[in-house]
Amino acid sequence: VEVNGDTATEGVLFGRPSESEDCGAGCLNISGQLRLTIDMLNGTYAFTSAVTNLWTPGNSNGWNHASAQMLYTYDFVNYMGFAHLDGEFKFTNAADWNHTNYGFAEEGKISTDGGNINAGANGLSWCQVNTTELTYSLYLAETLGVIGDAPPGGWDNSTALTPSADFLVWTGDVEFKAGGEWKLRANNAWDVNLGGDMNNLSKDGSNIATPGEGVYTVTLDLSKLPYTVSVAKK
């Protein structure tokens, strides 16, 4: 930085003035997990909070963080994930009420001093939050099913799974073919689909290879991160 000991969390970077002179050192007065972004084209730097998860306390879990589902992120700005919601809730960036709480500002928008968000009817929602633009969206997953050329419905019709009482574990018997691939999707549509590693499912993940010919009990577990799916031959 230009001035040694500068406590700014963002600013301009400076090189050494000469071989005998050093450049200044920044001084952070904040703690916690931080994300450092360096822009070499413009010569700038910025430290921002690197929050790994958002929580979803609300009516469905008695406003108890320990029972709330967590959203995950790949970039510390956009958060996503499934949550069992029933009416009012909030997003928080820690498992308590002592940090940042995101509430309702207007439809599709959140603020750090907003009221409770209303998810509507009791069910499972795919949540997406942008903590920089302060936006959110909820997608009600009324059904979840297996789709692909390995299950009987092909790539056009999902084979439905049955939810648990809290909508977080979905099971069903599915007849698979000897060859082909499959994945999981909500509402018999492609807006929200899961694939990739069966022990670490991701949105829009790759297709999963058939387990082999026969009838298998498929169990999708959305109760914790990472999401998993298992198959057991009957």
mmCIF file of C-alpha atoms in Angstrom:
data_model
loop_
_atom_site.group_PDB
_atom_site.id
_atom_site.type_symbol
_atom_site.label_atom_id
_atom_site.label_comp_id
_atom_site.label_asym_id
_atom_site.label_seq_id
_atom_site.Cartn_x
_atom_site.Cartn_y
_atom_site.Cartn_z
ATOM 1 C CA VAL A 1 0.000 0.000 0.000
ATOM 2 C CA GLU A 2 1.089 3.599 -0.378
ATOM 3 C CA VAL A 3 1.158 4.458 3.332
ATOM 4 C CA ASN A 4 2.714 1.948 5.708
ATOM 5 C CA GLY A 5 0.152 0.695 8.233
ATOM 6 C CA ASP A 6 -2.879 1.665 6.134
ATOM 7 C CA THR A 7 -5.932 -0.074 7.666
ATOM 8 C CA ALA A 8 -8.187 0.194 4.601
ATOM 9 C CA THR A 9 -9.750 -3.085 3.453
ATOM 10 C CA GLU A 10 -9.494 -2.011 -0.205
ATOM 11 C CA GLY A 11 -7.318 0.311 -2.206
ATOM 12 C CA VAL A 12 -4.467 0.674 -4.680
ATOM 13 C CA LEU A 13 -1.316 -1.449 -4.724
ATOM 14 C CA PHE A 14 2.138 0.105 -5.070
ATOM 15 C CA GLY A 15 5.450 -1.405 -6.089
ATOM 16 C CA ARG A 16 8.807 -0.743 -4.415
ATOM 17 C CA PRO A 17 9.936 2.830 -5.149
ATOM 18 C CA SER A 18 13.537 1.670 -5.628
ATOM 19 C CA GLU A 19 15.871 -1.213 -4.891
ATOM 20 C CA SER A 20 16.718 0.329 -1.517
ATOM 21 C CA GLU A 21 13.162 1.282 -0.512
ATOM 22 C CA ASP A 22 10.324 -1.038 0.400
ATOM 23 C CA CYS A 23 6.634 -0.494 -0.239
ATOM 24 C CA GLY A 24 4.200 0.001 2.623
ATOM 25 C CA ALA A 25 2.503 -2.833 4.501
ATOM 26 C CA GLY A 26 -1.245 -2.852 5.075
ATOM 27 C CA CYS A 27 -2.686 -3.456 8.525
ATOM 28 C CA LEU A 28 -6.000 -5.265 8.980
ATOM 29 C CA ASN A 29 -8.054 -4.407 12.059
ATOM 30 C CA ILE A 30 -10.676 -7.056 11.340
ATOM 31 C CA SER A 31 -10.644 -10.786 12.070
ATOM 32 C CA GLY A 32 -12.260 -13.902 10.655
ATOM 33 C CA GLN A 33 -12.175 -15.679 7.344
ATOM 34 C CA LEU A 34 -11.555 -13.163 4.560
ATOM 35 C CA ARG A 35 -11.411 -13.276 0.787
ATOM 36 C CA LEU A 36 -8.629 -11.296 -0.904
ATOM 37 C CA THR A 37 -9.202 -10.156 -4.496
ATOM 38 C CA ILE A 38 -6.234 -8.680 -6.382
ATOM 39 C CA ASP A 39 -6.874 -6.957 -9.719
ATOM 40 C CA MET A 40 -3.512 -6.912 -11.506
ATOM 41 C CA LEU A 41 -4.926 -4.979 -14.477
ATOM 42 C CA ASN A 42 -5.991 -2.020 -12.346
ATOM 43 C CA GLY A 43 -3.531 -2.522 -9.497
ATOM 44 C CA THR A 44 -6.146 -2.769 -6.750
ATOM 45 C CA TYR A 45 -6.916 -5.057 -3.826
ATOM 46 C CA ALA A 46 -9.991 -5.751 -1.702
ATOM 47 C CA PHE A 47 -10.694 -7.826 1.397
ATOM 48 C CA THR A 48 -14.262 -9.059 1.888
ATOM 49 C CA SER A 49 -15.838 -11.430 4.365
ATOM 50 C CA ALA A 50 -15.635 -15.062 3.228
ATOM 51 C CA VAL A 51 -18.737 -16.639 4.735
ATOM 52 C CA THR A 52 -18.910 -20.337 3.888
ATOM 53 C CA ASN A 53 -22.630 -20.872 4.544
ATOM 54 C CA LEU A 54 -25.948 -19.158 5.138
ATOM 55 C CA TRP A 55 -28.495 -20.583 7.586
ATOM 56 C CA THR A 56 -32.299 -20.620 7.256
ATOM 57 C CA PRO A 57 -33.903 -20.320 10.728
ATOM 58 C CA GLY A 58 -37.670 -19.917 10.723
ATOM 59 C CA ASN A 59 -41.049 -21.416 11.523
ATOM 60 C CA SER A 60 -40.133 -24.830 10.109
ATOM 61 C CA ASN A 61 -37.316 -25.352 12.620
ATOM 62 C CA GLY A 62 -38.553 -23.303 15.583
ATOM 63 C CA TRP A 63 -36.141 -20.491 14.663
ATOM 64 C CA ASN A 64 -33.364 -22.814 15.795
ATOM 65 C CA HIS A 65 -30.131 -22.547 13.799
ATOM 66 C CA ALA A 66 -29.049 -26.051 14.802
ATOM 67 C CA SER A 67 -32.112 -27.472 13.044
ATOM 68 C CA ALA A 68 -31.972 -25.126 10.032
ATOM 69 C CA GLN A 69 -30.610 -26.100 6.637
ATOM 70 C CA MET A 70 -27.478 -24.415 5.328
ATOM 71 C CA LEU A 71 -26.867 -22.917 1.900
ATOM 72 C CA TYR A 72 -23.455 -23.302 0.265
ATOM 73 C CA THR A 73 -21.344 -21.118 -2.013
ATOM 74 C CA TYR A 74 -18.595 -21.384 -4.626
ATOM 75 C CA ASP A 75 -17.662 -17.694 -4.684
ATOM 76 C CA PHE A 76 -18.682 -16.241 -1.260
ATOM 77 C CA VAL A 77 -21.266 -14.048 -3.009
ATOM 78 C CA ASN A 78 -23.863 -16.445 -4.427
ATOM 79 C CA TYR A 79 -25.388 -18.974 -2.019
ATOM 80 C CA MET A 80 -27.730 -21.816 -2.893
ATOM 81 C CA GLY A 81 -29.327 -24.926 -1.470
ATOM 82 C CA PHE A 82 -32.469 -26.710 -0.338
ATOM 83 C CA ALA A 83 -34.302 -25.739 2.849
ATOM 84 C CA HIS A 84 -37.451 -26.956 4.520
ATOM 85 C CA LEU A 85 -39.485 -23.752 4.917
ATOM 86 C CA ASP A 86 -42.935 -23.093 6.336
ATOM 87 C CA GLY A 87 -44.028 -19.477 6.252
ATOM 88 C CA GLU A 88 -41.645 -16.962 7.799
ATOM 89 C CA PHE A 89 -37.859 -17.301 8.034
ATOM 90 C CA LYS A 90 -34.594 -15.378 7.585
ATOM 91 C CA PHE A 91 -31.109 -15.954 6.170
ATOM 92 C CA THR A 92 -28.163 -15.560 8.576
ATOM 93 C CA ASN A 93 -24.427 -15.784 7.903
ATOM 94 C CA ALA A 94 -23.685 -17.579 11.181
ATOM 95 C CA ALA A 95 -25.403 -20.155 13.368
ATOM 96 C CA ASP A 96 -26.673 -17.448 15.718
ATOM 97 C CA TRP A 97 -28.357 -14.021 15.775
ATOM 98 C CA ASN A 98 -25.180 -12.113 16.618
ATOM 99 C CA HIS A 99 -23.848 -11.657 13.098
ATOM 100 C CA THR A 100 -25.473 -10.587 9.815
ATOM 101 C CA ASN A 101 -29.184 -11.382 9.458
ATOM 102 C CA TYR A 102 -30.876 -10.945 6.079
ATOM 103 C CA GLY A 103 -34.594 -10.194 6.024
ATOM 104 C CA PHE A 104 -37.299 -9.063 3.623
ATOM 105 C CA ALA A 105 -36.870 -5.680 1.936
ATOM 106 C CA GLU A 106 -39.167 -6.156 -1.067
ATOM 107 C CA GLU A 107 -40.027 -9.007 -3.392
ATOM 108 C CA GLY A 108 -36.740 -10.596 -4.469
ATOM 109 C CA LYS A 109 -34.679 -8.235 -2.308
ATOM 110 C CA ILE A 110 -33.205 -8.606 1.172
ATOM 111 C CA SER A 111 -31.587 -6.198 3.636
ATOM 112 C CA THR A 112 -29.655 -6.503 6.875
ATOM 113 C CA ASP A 113 -32.485 -4.849 8.809
ATOM 114 C CA GLY A 114 -35.472 -6.314 6.974
ATOM 115 C CA GLY A 115 -38.443 -8.209 8.337
ATOM 116 C CA ASN A 116 -39.149 -11.917 8.059
ATOM 117 C CA ILE A 117 -39.297 -13.466 4.596
ATOM 118 C CA ASN A 118 -42.469 -15.440 3.852
ATOM 119 C CA ALA A 119 -41.897 -18.686 1.954
ATOM 120 C CA GLY A 120 -45.592 -19.538 1.821
ATOM 121 C CA ALA A 121 -46.812 -23.105 2.233
ATOM 122 C CA ASN A 122 -44.920 -25.787 4.125
ATOM 123 C CA GLY A 123 -42.471 -27.511 1.764
ATOM 124 C CA LEU A 124 -39.005 -27.806 0.280
ATOM 125 C CA SER A 125 -37.540 -24.765 -1.460
ATOM 126 C CA TRP A 126 -34.408 -24.264 -3.537
ATOM 127 C CA CYS A 127 -32.995 -20.981 -2.236
ATOM 128 C CA GLN A 128 -30.609 -18.644 -4.030
ATOM 129 C CA VAL A 129 -29.081 -15.565 -2.374
ATOM 130 C CA ASN A 130 -26.633 -12.930 -3.617
ATOM 131 C CA THR A 131 -25.146 -11.141 -0.604
ATOM 132 C CA THR A 132 -23.556 -8.405 -2.727
ATOM 133 C CA GLU A 133 -26.640 -7.413 -4.716
ATOM 134 C CA LEU A 134 -28.902 -8.366 -1.758
ATOM 135 C CA THR A 135 -31.240 -10.489 -3.856
ATOM 136 C CA TYR A 136 -32.961 -13.808 -3.193
ATOM 137 C CA SER A 137 -35.245 -16.291 -4.930
ATOM 138 C CA LEU A 138 -37.226 -19.326 -3.764
ATOM 139 C CA TYR A 139 -38.207 -22.254 -5.982
ATOM 140 C CA LEU A 140 -40.730 -24.635 -4.404
ATOM 141 C CA ALA A 141 -39.780 -28.247 -5.148
ATOM 142 C CA GLU A 142 -43.163 -29.943 -5.126
ATOM 143 C CA THR A 143 -41.663 -33.151 -6.534
ATOM 144 C CA LEU A 144 -38.225 -34.699 -6.868
ATOM 145 C CA GLY A 145 -37.513 -37.594 -9.166
ATOM 146 C CA VAL A 146 -35.019 -39.664 -11.130
ATOM 147 C CA ILE A 147 -34.564 -38.775 -14.809
ATOM 148 C CA GLY A 148 -32.418 -40.232 -17.604
ATOM 149 C CA ASP A 149 -32.150 -43.000 -20.173
ATOM 150 C CA ALA A 150 -31.369 -45.568 -17.457
ATOM 151 C CA PRO A 151 -34.700 -45.214 -15.528
ATOM 152 C CA PRO A 152 -38.021 -46.057 -17.243
ATOM 153 C CA GLY A 153 -39.214 -42.512 -17.987
ATOM 154 C CA GLY A 154 -36.292 -41.608 -20.237
ATOM 155 C CA TRP A 155 -35.150 -37.999 -20.416
ATOM 156 C CA ASP A 156 -38.740 -36.727 -20.666
ATOM 157 C CA ASN A 157 -40.480 -37.972 -17.522
ATOM 158 C CA SER A 158 -39.086 -38.240 -14.009
ATOM 159 C CA THR A 159 -39.708 -41.281 -11.824
ATOM 160 C CA ALA A 160 -41.033 -39.652 -8.644
ATOM 161 C CA LEU A 161 -39.528 -40.173 -5.196
ATOM 162 C CA THR A 162 -41.487 -39.935 -1.923
ATOM 163 C CA PRO A 163 -40.484 -37.301 0.668
ATOM 164 C CA SER A 164 -40.086 -37.693 4.410
ATOM 165 C CA ALA A 165 -42.295 -35.590 6.696
ATOM 166 C CA ASP A 166 -39.728 -32.772 6.686
ATOM 167 C CA PHE A 167 -39.132 -33.011 2.899
ATOM 168 C CA LEU A 168 -35.395 -33.588 3.408
ATOM 169 C CA VAL A 169 -35.071 -37.301 2.563
ATOM 170 C CA TRP A 170 -36.654 -38.679 -0.630
ATOM 171 C CA THR A 171 -36.886 -42.387 -1.459
ATOM 172 C CA GLY A 172 -38.358 -44.639 -4.102
ATOM 173 C CA ASP A 173 -37.904 -47.887 -5.978
ATOM 174 C CA VAL A 174 -36.616 -47.336 -9.515
ATOM 175 C CA GLU A 175 -36.077 -49.915 -12.256
ATOM 176 C CA PHE A 176 -32.781 -49.195 -14.006
ATOM 177 C CA LYS A 177 -31.546 -50.503 -17.347
ATOM 178 C CA ALA A 178 -28.184 -52.193 -17.823
ATOM 179 C CA GLY A 179 -26.818 -49.136 -19.629
ATOM 180 C CA GLY A 180 -27.435 -45.429 -19.636
ATOM 181 C CA GLU A 181 -27.240 -42.504 -17.206
ATOM 182 C CA TRP A 182 -29.452 -40.640 -14.768
ATOM 183 C CA LYS A 183 -29.684 -37.678 -12.414
ATOM 184 C CA LEU A 184 -32.270 -35.994 -10.181
ATOM 185 C CA ARG A 185 -34.539 -33.033 -10.826
ATOM 186 C CA ALA A 186 -37.355 -31.067 -9.221
ATOM 187 C CA ASN A 187 -40.880 -30.581 -10.582
ATOM 188 C CA ASN A 188 -40.194 -32.748 -13.647
ATOM 189 C CA ALA A 189 -38.302 -29.768 -15.097
ATOM 190 C CA TRP A 190 -34.681 -28.669 -15.510
ATOM 191 C CA ASP A 191 -34.713 -25.482 -13.400
ATOM 192 C CA VAL A 192 -33.185 -27.357 -10.464
ATOM 193 C CA ASN A 193 -31.379 -30.631 -11.104
ATOM 194 C CA LEU A 194 -28.664 -32.510 -9.229
ATOM 195 C CA GLY A 195 -25.868 -34.704 -10.512
ATOM 196 C CA GLY A 196 -22.141 -35.380 -10.339
ATOM 197 C CA ASP A 197 -20.556 -37.195 -7.390
ATOM 198 C CA MET A 198 -23.187 -39.272 -5.574
ATOM 199 C CA ASN A 199 -21.547 -38.317 -2.270
ATOM 200 C CA ASN A 200 -21.386 -34.625 -3.154
ATOM 201 C CA LEU A 201 -24.257 -33.743 -5.490
ATOM 202 C CA SER A 202 -24.214 -30.349 -7.190
ATOM 203 C CA LYS A 203 -26.719 -28.275 -9.114
ATOM 204 C CA ASP A 204 -26.428 -28.953 -12.872
ATOM 205 C CA GLY A 205 -23.871 -31.674 -12.108
ATOM 206 C CA SER A 206 -22.905 -34.327 -14.639
ATOM 207 C CA ASN A 207 -24.990 -37.434 -15.354
ATOM 208 C CA ILE A 208 -24.573 -40.488 -13.088
ATOM 209 C CA ALA A 209 -23.894 -43.930 -14.571
ATOM 210 C CA THR A 210 -26.572 -46.612 -14.147
ATOM 211 C CA PRO A 211 -26.012 -48.933 -11.172
ATOM 212 C CA GLY A 212 -26.901 -51.868 -13.433
ATOM 213 C CA GLU A 213 -30.025 -53.670 -14.516
ATOM 214 C CA GLY A 214 -32.629 -54.222 -11.821
ATOM 215 C CA VAL A 215 -34.834 -52.510 -9.266
ATOM 216 C CA TYR A 216 -33.023 -50.280 -6.772
ATOM 217 C CA THR A 217 -34.153 -48.239 -3.794
ATOM 218 C CA VAL A 218 -32.948 -44.689 -4.405
ATOM 219 C CA THR A 219 -32.419 -42.468 -1.345
ATOM 220 C CA LEU A 220 -31.756 -38.749 -1.779
ATOM 221 C CA ASP A 221 -30.554 -37.050 1.425
ATOM 222 C CA LEU A 222 -30.881 -33.251 1.510
ATOM 223 C CA SER A 223 -30.798 -32.973 5.311
ATOM 224 C CA LYS A 224 -27.151 -31.886 5.423
ATOM 225 C CA LEU A 225 -24.289 -30.761 3.212
ATOM 226 C CA PRO A 226 -23.041 -32.217 0.997
ATOM 227 C CA TYR A 227 -26.169 -33.696 -0.579
ATOM 228 C CA THR A 228 -25.948 -37.428 -1.266
ATOM 229 C CA VAL A 229 -27.842 -40.104 -3.169
ATOM 230 C CA SER A 230 -27.524 -43.845 -2.690
ATOM 231 C CA VAL A 231 -28.884 -46.882 -4.547
ATOM 232 C CA ALA A 232 -29.492 -50.311 -3.012
ATOM 233 C CA LYS A 233 -30.540 -53.288 -5.117
ATOM 234 C CA LYS A 234 -33.735 -54.989 -3.992
#
